[in-house]
Tab-separated table of C-alpha atoms in Angstrom:
chain	number	residue	atom	x	y	z
A	10	MET	CA	92.594	-68.717	36.749
A	11	ASN	CA	94.674	-66.095	39.004
A	12	GLY	CA	93.544	-65.320	42.579
A	13	THR	CA	91.917	-62.086	41.472
A	14	GLN	CA	89.942	-63.865	38.785
A	15	THR	CA	88.978	-66.589	41.276
A	16	LEU	CA	87.809	-63.744	43.770
A	17	SER	CA	85.883	-61.812	41.042
A	18	ARG	CA	83.962	-65.094	39.963
A	19	ALA	CA	83.104	-65.814	43.627
A	20	LEU	CA	81.737	-62.269	44.231
A	21	ASP	CA	79.738	-62.730	40.809
A	22	ILE	CA	78.071	-65.920	42.318
A	23	LEU	CA	77.191	-64.003	45.251
A	24	PHE	CA	75.800	-60.981	43.390
A	25	ALA	CA	73.737	-63.462	41.350
A	26	LEU	CA	72.369	-65.170	44.297
A	27	ALA	CA	71.616	-61.828	46.131
A	28	GLU	CA	69.597	-60.508	42.977
A	29	ALA	CA	67.717	-63.639	42.687
A	30	ASP	CA	66.298	-62.973	46.041
A	31	GLY	CA	66.038	-66.575	46.840
A	32	ALA	CA	67.757	-69.855	45.931
A	33	LEU	CA	69.165	-70.904	42.681
A	34	SER	CA	70.145	-74.173	40.948
A	35	VAL	CA	73.946	-74.682	40.003
A	36	SER	CA	72.959	-74.656	36.395
A	37	ASP	CA	71.267	-71.199	36.966
A	38	ILE	CA	74.025	-69.899	38.803
A	39	ALA	CA	76.701	-71.036	35.883
A	40	GLN	CA	74.177	-69.520	33.549
A	41	LYS	CA	74.098	-66.120	35.170
A	42	VAL	CA	77.869	-65.765	35.663
A	43	SER	CA	78.763	-67.356	32.329
A	44	ILE	CA	81.128	-70.027	33.691
A	45	PRO	CA	81.029	-73.853	33.206
A	46	GLU	CA	78.954	-75.767	35.984
A	47	SER	CA	81.840	-77.692	36.895
A	48	SER	CA	83.968	-74.577	37.749
A	49	THR	CA	80.623	-72.999	39.678
A	50	TYR	CA	80.127	-76.404	41.612
A	51	ARG	CA	84.038	-76.049	42.960
A	52	PHE	CA	83.409	-72.426	43.786
A	53	LEU	CA	79.931	-73.379	45.453
A	54	GLN	CA	81.829	-76.034	47.485
A	55	THR	CA	84.386	-73.361	48.943
A	56	LEU	CA	81.878	-70.898	49.508
A	57	GLU	CA	79.603	-73.638	51.484
A	58	GLN	CA	82.634	-74.864	53.558
A	59	ASN	CA	83.123	-71.180	54.542
A	60	GLY	CA	79.103	-70.770	55.585
A	61	ILE	CA	78.816	-68.044	52.747
A	62	VAL	CA	76.353	-70.138	50.898
A	63	GLU	CA	74.210	-73.046	51.838
A	64	ARG	CA	72.132	-76.004	50.285
A	65	ARG	CA	68.416	-75.399	50.408
A	66	GLY	CA	66.262	-78.207	49.480
A	67	LYS	CA	67.138	-80.391	46.330
A	68	GLY	CA	69.732	-78.756	44.202
A	69	GLN	CA	69.074	-75.477	45.323
A	70	ILE	CA	71.681	-72.981	46.817
A	71	GLY	CA	71.279	-69.755	48.781
A	72	LEU	CA	73.273	-67.217	50.774
A	73	GLY	CA	74.276	-68.568	54.004
A	74	MET	CA	74.307	-67.125	57.496
A	75	ARG	CA	77.904	-66.271	57.550
A	76	ILE	CA	77.099	-63.535	54.795
A	77	LEU	CA	74.095	-62.268	56.944
A	78	ASP	CA	76.642	-61.776	59.830
A	79	LEU	CA	78.866	-60.007	57.597
A	80	ALA	CA	75.758	-57.607	56.326
A	81	ARG	CA	74.750	-57.057	59.988
A	82	SER	CA	78.292	-55.944	60.956
A	83	LEU	CA	78.647	-53.715	58.038
A	84	SER	CA	75.000	-52.188	58.904
A	85	GLN	CA	76.345	-51.439	62.181
A	86	GLN	CA	79.348	-49.840	61.045
A	87	VAL	CA	77.611	-47.472	58.826
A	88	HIS	CA	74.974	-46.366	61.374
A	89	ARG	CA	77.978	-45.927	63.892
A	90	GLU	CA	79.380	-43.585	61.062
A	91	LEU	CA	76.033	-42.154	60.282
A	92	VAL	CA	75.277	-40.289	63.475
A	93	PRO	CA	78.564	-38.287	63.954
A	94	LEU	CA	78.248	-37.351	60.381
A	95	ALA	CA	74.525	-36.418	60.458
A	96	LEU	CA	74.535	-34.748	63.785
A	97	PRO	CA	75.929	-31.229	62.810
A	98	VAL	CA	73.652	-31.054	59.826
A	99	MET	CA	70.401	-32.013	62.180
A	100	GLU	CA	71.697	-29.185	64.499
A	101	GLU	CA	71.685	-26.765	61.584
A	102	LEU	CA	68.539	-28.030	60.333
A	103	THR	CA	66.472	-27.706	63.614
A	104	LYS	CA	68.207	-24.099	63.802
A	105	GLU	CA	66.835	-23.271	60.476
A	106	THR	CA	63.350	-24.505	60.680
A	107	ASN	CA	63.001	-24.462	64.551
A	108	GLU	CA	61.400	-27.712	64.560
A	109	THR	CA	62.575	-31.198	65.962
A	110	SER	CA	64.767	-33.095	63.465
A	111	LEU	CA	65.187	-37.122	63.659
A	112	LEU	CA	67.146	-39.516	61.935
A	113	PHE	CA	65.436	-43.022	61.141
A	114	ILE	CA	66.732	-46.489	59.837
A	115	ARG	CA	64.740	-49.481	59.012
A	116	SER	CA	64.673	-52.541	61.189
A	117	GLY	CA	62.650	-55.056	59.654
A	118	THR	CA	59.245	-53.819	58.769
A	119	ASN	CA	59.585	-50.945	61.133
A	120	ALA	CA	61.514	-47.497	61.319
A	121	ILE	CA	63.667	-46.666	64.297
A	122	SER	CA	64.759	-43.312	65.549
A	123	ILE	CA	68.736	-43.079	66.192
A	124	GLN	CA	69.025	-39.559	66.648
A	125	THR	CA	66.915	-36.634	67.545
A	126	ILE	CA	67.779	-32.766	68.047
A	127	LYS	CA	64.977	-31.123	69.633
A	128	SER	CA	63.365	-27.860	68.790
A	129	LYS	CA	63.952	-24.909	71.293
A	130	ALA	CA	60.238	-23.579	70.625
A	131	LEU	CA	58.017	-23.357	73.685
A	132	ILE	CA	55.591	-25.954	71.848
A	133	GLN	CA	57.654	-28.476	70.037
A	134	TYR	CA	57.638	-32.385	68.876
A	135	SER	CA	59.320	-34.562	71.141
A	136	ALA	CA	60.450	-38.013	70.354
A	137	GLU	CA	63.160	-39.998	72.122
A	138	ASN	CA	65.851	-42.211	70.398
A	139	GLY	CA	64.588	-45.625	70.034
A	140	ARG	CA	61.191	-44.885	69.247
A	141	ILE	CA	59.592	-47.564	66.694
A	142	LEU	CA	57.179	-46.767	63.774
A	143	PRO	CA	55.800	-49.164	61.314
A	144	LEU	CA	56.911	-48.499	57.729
A	145	TYR	CA	53.709	-47.309	56.320
A	146	LEU	CA	53.188	-44.685	58.618
A	147	GLY	CA	54.461	-41.104	58.845
A	148	ALA	CA	56.942	-39.270	56.899
A	149	SER	CA	60.076	-40.573	58.359
A	150	SER	CA	59.132	-44.349	57.803
A	151	LYS	CA	57.365	-43.739	54.268
A	152	VAL	CA	60.263	-42.173	52.592
A	153	ILE	CA	62.326	-45.088	53.813
A	154	LEU	CA	59.741	-47.657	52.436
A	155	ALA	CA	59.591	-45.586	49.138
A	156	TYR	CA	63.320	-46.543	48.428
A	157	GLU	CA	63.312	-50.036	49.574
A	158	SER	CA	62.993	-53.366	47.588
A	159	GLU	CA	59.806	-54.782	46.156
A	160	LYS	CA	60.173	-57.524	48.576
A	161	ILE	CA	60.166	-55.145	51.645
A	162	ILE	CA	57.438	-53.371	50.516
A	163	GLN	CA	55.228	-56.647	50.049
A	164	ASN	CA	56.246	-57.704	53.304
A	165	VAL	CA	54.841	-54.466	54.776
A	166	LEU	CA	51.579	-54.958	52.941
A	167	ASP	CA	51.416	-58.668	53.909
A	168	LYS	CA	51.981	-57.754	57.741
A	169	TRP	CA	49.492	-54.998	57.853
A	170	ALA	CA	47.175	-56.075	55.147
A	171	PRO	CA	43.929	-55.572	57.138
A	172	GLU	CA	44.992	-52.072	57.921
A	173	LEU	CA	46.439	-50.900	54.313
A	174	SER	CA	44.940	-50.158	51.115
A	175	GLU	CA	47.656	-51.828	48.844
A	176	GLY	CA	46.881	-49.554	45.591
A	177	LYS	CA	46.899	-46.240	47.876
A	178	LEU	CA	50.116	-47.010	49.512
A	179	LEU	CA	51.787	-47.937	46.224
A	180	GLN	CA	50.584	-44.871	44.732
A	181	GLU	CA	51.986	-42.736	47.576
A	182	LEU	CA	55.359	-44.347	47.539
A	183	SER	CA	55.643	-43.790	43.827
A	184	GLY	CA	54.855	-39.981	44.600
A	185	ILE	CA	57.386	-39.750	47.184
A	186	ARG	CA	59.929	-41.265	44.856
A	187	GLU	CA	58.984	-38.743	42.147
A	188	GLN	CA	59.244	-35.559	44.274
A	189	GLY	CA	62.146	-36.789	46.693
A	190	TYR	CA	60.191	-36.255	49.801
A	191	ALA	CA	57.470	-37.356	52.017
A	192	LEU	CA	55.074	-35.135	53.945
A	193	THR	CA	52.546	-36.125	56.354
A	194	GLN	CA	50.073	-34.441	58.932
A	195	GLY	CA	48.385	-36.176	61.701
A	196	GLU	CA	49.325	-39.612	60.732
A	197	ILE	CA	51.014	-40.670	63.994
A	198	ASP	CA	50.280	-37.888	66.284
A	199	PRO	CA	46.998	-35.913	65.488
A	200	ASP	CA	48.469	-32.636	65.881
A	201	VAL	CA	51.885	-33.214	64.259
A	202	PHE	CA	53.212	-32.544	60.698
A	203	ALA	CA	56.565	-34.284	59.187
A	204	VAL	CA	58.542	-33.819	56.397
A	205	GLY	CA	61.217	-36.566	55.288
A	206	ALA	CA	63.791	-37.049	52.649
A	207	PRO	CA	66.073	-40.154	51.917
A	208	VAL	CA	69.844	-40.370	52.820
A	209	PHE	CA	71.790	-42.372	50.508
A	210	ASP	CA	75.406	-43.839	50.764
A	211	SER	CA	78.145	-44.095	48.003
A	212	ARG	CA	76.701	-46.708	46.267
A	213	GLY	CA	73.211	-45.012	45.979
A	214	THR	CA	71.573	-47.298	48.525
A	215	LEU	CA	69.178	-45.895	50.947
A	216	VAL	CA	70.364	-45.949	54.504
A	217	ALA	CA	68.415	-43.623	56.621
A	218	SER	CA	65.551	-40.712	56.572
A	219	LEU	CA	66.138	-37.201	57.881
A	220	SER	CA	62.948	-35.515	59.032
A	221	ILE	CA	61.719	-32.711	60.889
A	222	ALA	CA	58.434	-32.642	62.498
A	223	GLY	CA	56.395	-29.964	64.693
A	224	PRO	CA	52.991	-29.020	65.695
A	225	LYS	CA	50.445	-28.770	62.857
A	226	TYR	CA	49.198	-25.315	63.818
A	227	ARG	CA	52.634	-23.624	62.510
A	228	PHE	CA	52.668	-25.443	59.346
A	229	ASP	CA	51.525	-22.825	57.236
A	230	GLU	CA	52.448	-22.278	53.459
A	231	THR	CA	55.802	-20.593	54.211
A	232	LEU	CA	56.963	-23.138	56.480
A	233	LYS	CA	55.820	-26.059	54.511
A	234	ARG	CA	57.877	-24.335	51.418
A	235	LEU	CA	60.893	-23.780	54.034
A	236	SER	CA	60.535	-27.361	55.447
A	237	ILE	CA	60.843	-29.036	52.067
A	238	GLU	CA	63.688	-27.070	50.996
A	239	ALA	CA	65.628	-27.324	54.303
A	240	VAL	CA	64.928	-31.072	54.698
A	241	LEU	CA	65.911	-31.934	50.853
A	242	HIS	CA	69.117	-29.973	51.521
A	243	ALA	CA	70.045	-31.821	54.725
A	244	ALA	CA	69.597	-35.058	53.490
A	245	GLU	CA	71.742	-34.284	50.589
A	246	GLN	CA	74.519	-32.823	52.769
A	247	VAL	CA	74.471	-35.909	54.808
A	248	SER	CA	74.176	-38.410	51.738
A	249	ARG	CA	77.372	-36.631	50.272
A	250	LYS	CA	79.246	-37.088	53.693
A	251	LEU	CA	78.508	-40.996	53.084
A	252	GLY	CA	80.162	-40.563	49.884
A	253	LYS	CA	77.221	-40.034	47.340
A	254	GLU	CA	78.359	-38.335	44.174
């Protein structure tokens, strides 16, 4: 087996562990990547020595802390690239709608604002960078949660179980995926509306939400239609800048 084949097999093992969302036995991994157990064991030994995988309990293998460091570094890199790419689009979005535009990313079971362009209207929605919201509340957060994994959704349900109706939230998330955007009124701030859409990278993975927010009294049918169209278009522009086809 040459170097390229060896790397390919090692990556297959990592992808198998990632998709399993937990630990696997050596035989399970060998079956998933279609190589002999003896070869799988040798690959795992090398990966374990480098901290990429680790043993968890009797005969169980999971992703190691080193792979989490790599993932965290990649995430930070994406976010550093995301803001300068999104900034001109957000400025245009605010100009077009005359409402505040916001860029949110996920952090655990919360969403955090990493960029805001304030409206120049006399009465406006104001939110500073770094504002943290639960993933189940508000258009900016919900549109992120709608495209996250079942595990993340379940984590949110478990964390805020007393405050949430599971059936209602799951139905709402399904509707968001179907229409491609989230729209809320008064969920976080009583007098504020928000419209949010997902931002994807070149692999089709959700990386952020792009939204606008403003006072509810301005949110008539004309602004509603304009807002949805403008936010969807802006989110698609940022996604294409990130390589989405």
